[in-house]
mmCIF file of C-alpha atoms and ligand atoms in Angstrom:
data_model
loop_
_atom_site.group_PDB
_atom_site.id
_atom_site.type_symbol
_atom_site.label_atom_id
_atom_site.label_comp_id
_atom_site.label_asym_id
_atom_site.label_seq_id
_atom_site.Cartn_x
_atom_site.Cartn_y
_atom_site.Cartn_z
ATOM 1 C CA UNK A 148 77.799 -10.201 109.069
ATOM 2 C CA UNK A 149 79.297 -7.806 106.619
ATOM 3 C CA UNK A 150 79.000 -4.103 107.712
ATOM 4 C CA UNK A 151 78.563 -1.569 105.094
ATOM 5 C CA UNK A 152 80.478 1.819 105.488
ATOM 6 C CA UNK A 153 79.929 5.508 104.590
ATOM 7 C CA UNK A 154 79.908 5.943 101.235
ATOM 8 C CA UNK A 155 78.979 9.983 101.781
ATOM 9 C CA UNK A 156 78.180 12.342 104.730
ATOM 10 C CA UNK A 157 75.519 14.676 103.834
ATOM 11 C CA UNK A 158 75.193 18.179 105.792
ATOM 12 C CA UNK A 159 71.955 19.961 106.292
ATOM 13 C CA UNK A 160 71.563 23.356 104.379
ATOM 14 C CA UNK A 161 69.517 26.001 106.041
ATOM 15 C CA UNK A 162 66.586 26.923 103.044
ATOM 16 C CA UNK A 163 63.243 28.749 103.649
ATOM 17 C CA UNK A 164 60.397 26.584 102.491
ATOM 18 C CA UNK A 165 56.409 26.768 102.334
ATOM 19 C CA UNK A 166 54.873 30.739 103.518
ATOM 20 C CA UNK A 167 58.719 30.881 105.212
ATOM 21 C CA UNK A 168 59.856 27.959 107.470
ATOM 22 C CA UNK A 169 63.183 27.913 108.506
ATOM 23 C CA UNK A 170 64.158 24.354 108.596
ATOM 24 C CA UNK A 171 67.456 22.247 107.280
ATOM 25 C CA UNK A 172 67.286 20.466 103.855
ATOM 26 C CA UNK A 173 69.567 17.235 104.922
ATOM 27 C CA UNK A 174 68.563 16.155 101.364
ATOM 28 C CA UNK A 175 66.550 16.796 97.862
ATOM 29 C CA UNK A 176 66.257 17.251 94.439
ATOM 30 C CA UNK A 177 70.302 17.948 93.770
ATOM 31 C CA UNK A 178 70.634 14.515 95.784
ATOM 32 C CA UNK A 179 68.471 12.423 93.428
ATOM 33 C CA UNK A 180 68.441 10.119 92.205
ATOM 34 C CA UNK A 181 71.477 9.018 94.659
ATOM 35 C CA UNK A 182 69.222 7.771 97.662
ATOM 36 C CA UNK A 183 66.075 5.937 95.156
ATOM 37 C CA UNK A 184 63.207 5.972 96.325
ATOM 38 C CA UNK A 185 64.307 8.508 99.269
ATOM 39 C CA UNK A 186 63.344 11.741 97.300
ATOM 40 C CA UNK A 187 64.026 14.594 100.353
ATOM 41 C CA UNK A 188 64.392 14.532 104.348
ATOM 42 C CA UNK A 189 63.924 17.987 106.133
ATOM 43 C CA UNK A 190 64.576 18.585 109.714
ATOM 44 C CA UNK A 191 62.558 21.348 110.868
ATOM 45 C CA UNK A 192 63.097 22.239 114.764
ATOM 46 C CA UNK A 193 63.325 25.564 116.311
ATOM 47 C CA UNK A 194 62.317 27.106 119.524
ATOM 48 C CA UNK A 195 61.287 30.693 118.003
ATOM 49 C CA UNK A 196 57.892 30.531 116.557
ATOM 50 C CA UNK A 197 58.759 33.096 113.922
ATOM 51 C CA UNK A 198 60.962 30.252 112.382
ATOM 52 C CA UNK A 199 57.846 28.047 111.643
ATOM 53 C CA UNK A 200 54.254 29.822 112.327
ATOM 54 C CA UNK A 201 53.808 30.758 108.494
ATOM 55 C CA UNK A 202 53.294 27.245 108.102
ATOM 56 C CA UNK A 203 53.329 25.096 104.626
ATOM 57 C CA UNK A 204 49.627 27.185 103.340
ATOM 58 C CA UNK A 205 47.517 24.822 100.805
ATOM 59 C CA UNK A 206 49.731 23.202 98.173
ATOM 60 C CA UNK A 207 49.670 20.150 95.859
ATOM 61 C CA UNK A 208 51.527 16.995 95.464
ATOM 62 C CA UNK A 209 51.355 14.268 92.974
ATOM 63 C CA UNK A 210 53.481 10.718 92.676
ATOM 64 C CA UNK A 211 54.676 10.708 96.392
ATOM 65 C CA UNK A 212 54.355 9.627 99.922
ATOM 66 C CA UNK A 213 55.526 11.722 102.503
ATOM 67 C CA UNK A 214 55.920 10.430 106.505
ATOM 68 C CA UNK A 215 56.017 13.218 108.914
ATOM 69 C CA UNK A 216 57.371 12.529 112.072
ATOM 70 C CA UNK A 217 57.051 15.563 115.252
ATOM 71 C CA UNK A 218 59.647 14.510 117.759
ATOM 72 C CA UNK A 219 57.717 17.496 119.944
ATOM 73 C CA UNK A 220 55.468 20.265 119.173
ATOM 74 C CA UNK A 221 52.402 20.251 117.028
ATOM 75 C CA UNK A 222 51.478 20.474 113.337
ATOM 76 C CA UNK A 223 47.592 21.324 112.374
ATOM 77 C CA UNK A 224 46.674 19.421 109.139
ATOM 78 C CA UNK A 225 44.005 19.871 106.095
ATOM 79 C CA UNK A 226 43.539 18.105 103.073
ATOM 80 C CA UNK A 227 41.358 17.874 100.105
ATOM 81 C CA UNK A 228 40.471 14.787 101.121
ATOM 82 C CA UNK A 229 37.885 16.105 104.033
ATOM 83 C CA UNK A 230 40.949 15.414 106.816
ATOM 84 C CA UNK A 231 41.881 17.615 109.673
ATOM 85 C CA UNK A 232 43.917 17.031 112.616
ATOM 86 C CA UNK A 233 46.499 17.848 115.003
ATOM 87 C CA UNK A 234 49.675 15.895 114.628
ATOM 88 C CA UNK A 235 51.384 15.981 118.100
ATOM 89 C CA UNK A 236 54.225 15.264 119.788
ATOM 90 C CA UNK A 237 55.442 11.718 118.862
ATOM 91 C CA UNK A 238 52.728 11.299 116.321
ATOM 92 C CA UNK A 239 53.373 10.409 112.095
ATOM 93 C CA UNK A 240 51.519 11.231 109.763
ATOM 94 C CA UNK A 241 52.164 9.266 106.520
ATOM 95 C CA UNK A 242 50.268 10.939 102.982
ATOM 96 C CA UNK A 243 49.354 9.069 99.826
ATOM 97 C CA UNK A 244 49.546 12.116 97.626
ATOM 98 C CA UNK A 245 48.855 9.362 94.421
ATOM 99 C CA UNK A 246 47.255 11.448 91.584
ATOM 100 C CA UNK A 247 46.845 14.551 93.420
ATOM 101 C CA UNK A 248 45.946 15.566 97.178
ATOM 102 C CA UNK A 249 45.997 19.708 98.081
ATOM 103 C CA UNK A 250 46.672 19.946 101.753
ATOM 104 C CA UNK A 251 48.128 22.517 104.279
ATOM 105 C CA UNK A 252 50.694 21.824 107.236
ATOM 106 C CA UNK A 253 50.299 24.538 109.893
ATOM 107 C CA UNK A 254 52.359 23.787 112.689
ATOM 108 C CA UNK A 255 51.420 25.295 116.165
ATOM 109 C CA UNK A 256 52.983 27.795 118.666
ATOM 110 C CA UNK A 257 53.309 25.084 122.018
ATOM 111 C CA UNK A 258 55.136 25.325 125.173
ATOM 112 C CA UNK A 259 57.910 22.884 123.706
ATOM 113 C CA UNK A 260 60.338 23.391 120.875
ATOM 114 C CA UNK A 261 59.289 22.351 117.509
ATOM 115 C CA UNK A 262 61.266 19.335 116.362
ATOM 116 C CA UNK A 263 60.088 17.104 113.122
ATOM 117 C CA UNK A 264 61.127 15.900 110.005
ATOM 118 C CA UNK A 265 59.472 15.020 106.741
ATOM 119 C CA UNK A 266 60.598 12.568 104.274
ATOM 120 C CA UNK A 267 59.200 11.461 100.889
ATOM 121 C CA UNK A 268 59.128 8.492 99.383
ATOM 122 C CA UNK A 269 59.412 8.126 95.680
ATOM 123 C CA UNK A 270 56.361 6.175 94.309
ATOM 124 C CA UNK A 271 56.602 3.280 91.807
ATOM 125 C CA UNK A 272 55.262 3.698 88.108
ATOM 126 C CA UNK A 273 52.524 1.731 88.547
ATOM 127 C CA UNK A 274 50.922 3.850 92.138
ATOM 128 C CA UNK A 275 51.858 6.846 90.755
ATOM 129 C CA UNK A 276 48.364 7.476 89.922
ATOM 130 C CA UNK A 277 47.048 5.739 92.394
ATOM 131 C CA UNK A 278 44.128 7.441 94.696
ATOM 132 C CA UNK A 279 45.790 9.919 97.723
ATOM 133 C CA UNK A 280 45.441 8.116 101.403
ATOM 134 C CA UNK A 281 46.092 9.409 104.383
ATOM 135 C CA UNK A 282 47.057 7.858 107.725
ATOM 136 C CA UNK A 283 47.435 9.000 111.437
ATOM 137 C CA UNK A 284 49.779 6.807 113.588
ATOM 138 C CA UNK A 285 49.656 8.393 116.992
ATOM 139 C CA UNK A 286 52.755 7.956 119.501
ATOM 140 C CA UNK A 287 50.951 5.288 121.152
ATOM 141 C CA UNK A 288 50.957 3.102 118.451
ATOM 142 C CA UNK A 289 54.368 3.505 118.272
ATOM 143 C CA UNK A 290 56.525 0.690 120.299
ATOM 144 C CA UNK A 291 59.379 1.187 121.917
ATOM 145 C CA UNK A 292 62.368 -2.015 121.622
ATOM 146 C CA UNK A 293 65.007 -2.144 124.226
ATOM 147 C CA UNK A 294 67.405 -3.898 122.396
ATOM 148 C CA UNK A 295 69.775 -3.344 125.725
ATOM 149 C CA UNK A 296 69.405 -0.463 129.059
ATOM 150 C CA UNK A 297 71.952 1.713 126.325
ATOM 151 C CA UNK A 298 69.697 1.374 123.294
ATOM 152 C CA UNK A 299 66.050 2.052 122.653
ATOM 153 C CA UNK A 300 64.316 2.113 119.417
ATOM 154 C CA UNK A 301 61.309 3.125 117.962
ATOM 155 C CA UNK A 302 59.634 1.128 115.376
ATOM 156 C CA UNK A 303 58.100 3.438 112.778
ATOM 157 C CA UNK A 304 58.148 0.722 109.787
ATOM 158 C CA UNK A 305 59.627 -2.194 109.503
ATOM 159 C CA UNK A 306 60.382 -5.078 112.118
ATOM 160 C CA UNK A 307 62.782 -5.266 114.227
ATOM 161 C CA UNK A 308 63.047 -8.191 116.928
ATOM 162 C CA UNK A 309 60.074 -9.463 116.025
ATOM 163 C CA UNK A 310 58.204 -6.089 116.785
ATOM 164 C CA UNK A 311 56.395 -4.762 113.620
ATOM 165 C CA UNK A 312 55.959 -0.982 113.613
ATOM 166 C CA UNK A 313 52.655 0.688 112.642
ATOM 167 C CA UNK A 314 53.324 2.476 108.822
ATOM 168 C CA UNK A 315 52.730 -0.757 107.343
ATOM 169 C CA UNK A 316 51.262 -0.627 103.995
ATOM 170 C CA UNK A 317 53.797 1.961 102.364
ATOM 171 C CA UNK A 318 53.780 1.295 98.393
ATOM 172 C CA UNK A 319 57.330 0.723 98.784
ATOM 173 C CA UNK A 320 59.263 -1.048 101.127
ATOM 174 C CA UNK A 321 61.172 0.690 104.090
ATOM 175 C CA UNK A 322 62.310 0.684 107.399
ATOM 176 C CA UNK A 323 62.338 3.635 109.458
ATOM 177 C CA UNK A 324 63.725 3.561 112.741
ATOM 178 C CA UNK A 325 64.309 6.741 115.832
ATOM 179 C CA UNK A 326 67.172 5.129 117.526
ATOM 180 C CA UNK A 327 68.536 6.359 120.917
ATOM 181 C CA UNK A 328 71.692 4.972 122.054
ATOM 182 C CA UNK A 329 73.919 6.194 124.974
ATOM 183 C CA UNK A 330 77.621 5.630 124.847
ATOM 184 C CA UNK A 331 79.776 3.773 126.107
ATOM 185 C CA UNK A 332 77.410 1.836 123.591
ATOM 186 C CA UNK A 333 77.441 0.056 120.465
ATOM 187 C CA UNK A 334 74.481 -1.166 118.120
ATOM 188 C CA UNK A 335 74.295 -3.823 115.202
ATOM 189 C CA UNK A 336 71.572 -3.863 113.153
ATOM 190 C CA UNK A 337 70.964 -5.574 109.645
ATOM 191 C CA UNK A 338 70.146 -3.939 106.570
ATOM 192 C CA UNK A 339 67.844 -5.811 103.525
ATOM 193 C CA UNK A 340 70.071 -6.378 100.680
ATOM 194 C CA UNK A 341 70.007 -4.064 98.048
ATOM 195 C CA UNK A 342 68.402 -1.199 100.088
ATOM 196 C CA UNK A 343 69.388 2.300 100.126
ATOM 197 C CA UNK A 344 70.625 3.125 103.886
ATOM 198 C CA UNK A 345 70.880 6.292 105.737
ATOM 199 C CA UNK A 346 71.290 7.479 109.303
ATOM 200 C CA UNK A 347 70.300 10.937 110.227
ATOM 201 C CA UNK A 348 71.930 12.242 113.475
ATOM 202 C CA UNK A 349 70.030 14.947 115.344
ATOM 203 C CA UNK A 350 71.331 14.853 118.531
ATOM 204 C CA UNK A 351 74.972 13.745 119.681
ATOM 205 C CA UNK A 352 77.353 12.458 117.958
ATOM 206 C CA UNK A 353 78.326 8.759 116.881
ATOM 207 C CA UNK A 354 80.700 6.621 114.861
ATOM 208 C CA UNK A 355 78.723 4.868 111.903
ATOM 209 C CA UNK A 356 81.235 2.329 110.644
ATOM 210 C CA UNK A 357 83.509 -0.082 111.575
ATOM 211 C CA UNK A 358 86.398 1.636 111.162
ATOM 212 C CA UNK A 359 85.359 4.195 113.424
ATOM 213 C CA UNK A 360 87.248 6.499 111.939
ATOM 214 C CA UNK A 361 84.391 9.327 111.305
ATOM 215 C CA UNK A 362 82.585 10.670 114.225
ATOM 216 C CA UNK A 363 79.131 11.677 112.314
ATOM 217 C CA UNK A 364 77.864 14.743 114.153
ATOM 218 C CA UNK A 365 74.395 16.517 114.280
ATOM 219 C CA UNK A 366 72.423 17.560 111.191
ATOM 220 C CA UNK A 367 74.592 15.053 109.211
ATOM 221 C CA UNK A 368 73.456 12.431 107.652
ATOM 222 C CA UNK A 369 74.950 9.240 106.766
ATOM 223 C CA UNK A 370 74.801 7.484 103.631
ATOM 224 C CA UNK A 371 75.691 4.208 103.904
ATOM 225 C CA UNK A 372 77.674 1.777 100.910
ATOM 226 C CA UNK A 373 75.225 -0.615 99.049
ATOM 227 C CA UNK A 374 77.293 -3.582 100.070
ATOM 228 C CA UNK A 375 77.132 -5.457 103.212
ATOM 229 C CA UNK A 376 74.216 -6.464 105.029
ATOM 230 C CA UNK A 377 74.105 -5.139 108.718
ATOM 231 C CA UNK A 378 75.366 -1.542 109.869
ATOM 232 C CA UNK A 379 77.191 -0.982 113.284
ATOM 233 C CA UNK A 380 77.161 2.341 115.580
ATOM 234 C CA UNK A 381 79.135 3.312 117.862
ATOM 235 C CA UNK A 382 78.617 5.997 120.505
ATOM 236 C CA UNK A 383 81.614 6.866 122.593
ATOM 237 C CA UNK A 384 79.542 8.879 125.408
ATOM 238 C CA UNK A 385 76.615 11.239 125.847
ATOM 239 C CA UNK A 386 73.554 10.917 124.224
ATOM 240 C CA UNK A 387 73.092 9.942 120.232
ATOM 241 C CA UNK A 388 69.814 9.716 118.435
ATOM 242 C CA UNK A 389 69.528 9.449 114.540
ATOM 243 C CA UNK A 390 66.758 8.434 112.376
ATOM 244 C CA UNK A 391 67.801 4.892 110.626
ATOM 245 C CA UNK A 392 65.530 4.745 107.619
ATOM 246 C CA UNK A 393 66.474 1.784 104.528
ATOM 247 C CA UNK A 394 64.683 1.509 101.566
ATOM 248 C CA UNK A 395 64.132 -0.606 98.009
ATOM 249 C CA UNK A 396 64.960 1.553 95.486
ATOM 250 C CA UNK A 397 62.555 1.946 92.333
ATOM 251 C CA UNK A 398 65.399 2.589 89.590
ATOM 252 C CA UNK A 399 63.039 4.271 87.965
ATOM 253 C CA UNK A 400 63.282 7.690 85.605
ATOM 254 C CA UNK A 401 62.906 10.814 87.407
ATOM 255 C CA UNK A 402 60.734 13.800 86.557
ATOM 256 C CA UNK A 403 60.244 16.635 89.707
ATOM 257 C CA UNK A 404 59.509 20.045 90.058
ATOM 258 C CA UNK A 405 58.534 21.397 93.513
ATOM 259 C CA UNK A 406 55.945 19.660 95.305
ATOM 260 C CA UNK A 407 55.255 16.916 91.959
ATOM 261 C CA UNK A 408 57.485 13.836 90.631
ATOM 262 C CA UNK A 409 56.560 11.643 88.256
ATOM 263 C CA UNK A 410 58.726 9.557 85.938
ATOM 264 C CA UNK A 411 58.392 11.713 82.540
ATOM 265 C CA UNK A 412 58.376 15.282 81.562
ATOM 266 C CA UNK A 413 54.681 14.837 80.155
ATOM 267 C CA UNK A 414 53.507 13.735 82.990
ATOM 268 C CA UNK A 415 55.031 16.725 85.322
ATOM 269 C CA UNK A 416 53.481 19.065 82.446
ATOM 270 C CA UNK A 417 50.053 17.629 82.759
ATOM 271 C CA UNK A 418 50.007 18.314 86.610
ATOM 272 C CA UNK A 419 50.766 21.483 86.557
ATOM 273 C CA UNK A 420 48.174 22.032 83.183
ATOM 274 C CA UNK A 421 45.455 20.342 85.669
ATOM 275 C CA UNK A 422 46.511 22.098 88.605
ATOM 276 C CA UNK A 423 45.955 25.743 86.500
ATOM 277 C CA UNK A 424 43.217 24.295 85.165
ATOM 278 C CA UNK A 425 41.172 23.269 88.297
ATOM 279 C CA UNK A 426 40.856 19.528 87.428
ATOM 280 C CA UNK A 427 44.110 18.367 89.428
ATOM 281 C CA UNK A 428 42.165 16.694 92.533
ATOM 282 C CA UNK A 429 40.854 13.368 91.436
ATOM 283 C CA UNK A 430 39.284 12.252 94.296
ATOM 284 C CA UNK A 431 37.166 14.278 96.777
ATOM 285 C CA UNK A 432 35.857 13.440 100.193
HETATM 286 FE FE1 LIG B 108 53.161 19.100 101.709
#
């Protein structure tokens, strides 16, 4: 086994997104191409409803998938497809937006703290134009691996142990993982070849190579070398949890503005043309 180790440590930075969300932007468009086909992760969490009750209001998006994970709290959904919902706590909801899907995420004043993160995934070329799906995993269909009484993982996508998570059909290949491990602990766990690997701490603290000679707080995210083909994490005590997400990366050109990216210029100009124009949504319910 051959450990990779941190190539860069990415901090959150506070921005104001959709009607005015607080949340932390661990990663986007200044960050691309860097973690292909990761395009963005935000962490939104708060316990003050002012932070988050304006909600992302009715917006498009073209050439993506986005997986949206509530630790806690609740999130009301639309979409142009005919789909509404409640994504609650523990639940993901992973979008298609393909050639064009208008939706609205509204999340909800609850009695717990608001705690989620979205992250899109780049789409190849070839789906780009694909028609817009849209999936509900609830928590339930979630499982839970005890890889020892210190570590406990939840299997979003991907295998691990022989337990297959539920976000199965993803146009590209990744692994996402909500790992909990408390210290004295440590964790191996291998990484595909050639994948792009991150680690996104949101509670505690951990060591994320080796070495151990970086102790990787909250709202920091690890980004780990392209060599090697297992990483290892350390927690010295307390409680750590981090997202572990890996993914095959397109190499392919880049062309985003806000809520659209597609691979050329033309193409991000012909959105926008059809979304002025009324004739952006390509399939209806
Ligand atoms: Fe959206």
């Amino acid at each position: 086994m051959t450990f990779r180790t941190i190539q860069s440590i990415l901090a959150g930075v506070p921005t104001m997104e959709g009607a005015g969300v607080r949340l932390q932007r661990i990663f986007g468009y200044h960050e691309s191409p860097r973690l292909d086909p990761f395009l963005l992760l935000d962490h939104f969490g708060s316990s003050n409803p002012d932070d988050y009750l304006a909600g992302f209001p009715w917006h498009p998006h073209r050439g993506i998938e986005t997986v949206t994970y509530v630790r806690s709290g609740s999130i009301e959904h639309g979409d142009s497809l005919g789909n509404t919902g409640v994504i609650n706590s523990g639940d993901v909801q992973w979008m298609t937006a393909g050639s064009g899907i208008i939706h609205q995420e509204m999340p909800q004043r609850a009695a717990e703290p608001l705690q989620g993160f979205q992250l899109w995934v780049n789409l190849p070329r070839a789906q780009k134009m694909m028609p817009p799906r849209y999936n509900e995993i609830t928590q339930r269909q979630i499982p839970t691996v005890a890889v020892a009484d210190a570590v406990q993982v939840k299997v979003i996508s991907g295998t691990l142990d022989g337990t297959p998570g539920p976000m199965q059909d993803l146009m590209v290949a990744i692994e996402y993982l909500d790992v909990e491990i408390s210290g004295p602990s440590d964790w191996n766990h291998p990484i595909t070849a050639g994948f792009n690997a991150l680690a996104y701490v949101y509670e505690g603290e951990g060591l994320f190579d080796v070495a151990g000679s970086t102790l990787v707080q909250s709202s920091r995210c690890v980004h780990f070398s392209a060599d090697g083909d297992a990483v290892q994490v350390k927690v010295l005590d307390g409680l750590c949890r981090f997202l572990l997400i890996s993914g095959k990366p397109l190499q392919e050109p880049v062309a985003w503005r806000g809520p659209i990216v597609m691979n050329t210029h033309e193409e991000l100009h012909t959105a926008f043309a059809e979304f002025h124009a009324g004739t952006f949504i390509k399939h209806k319910p």
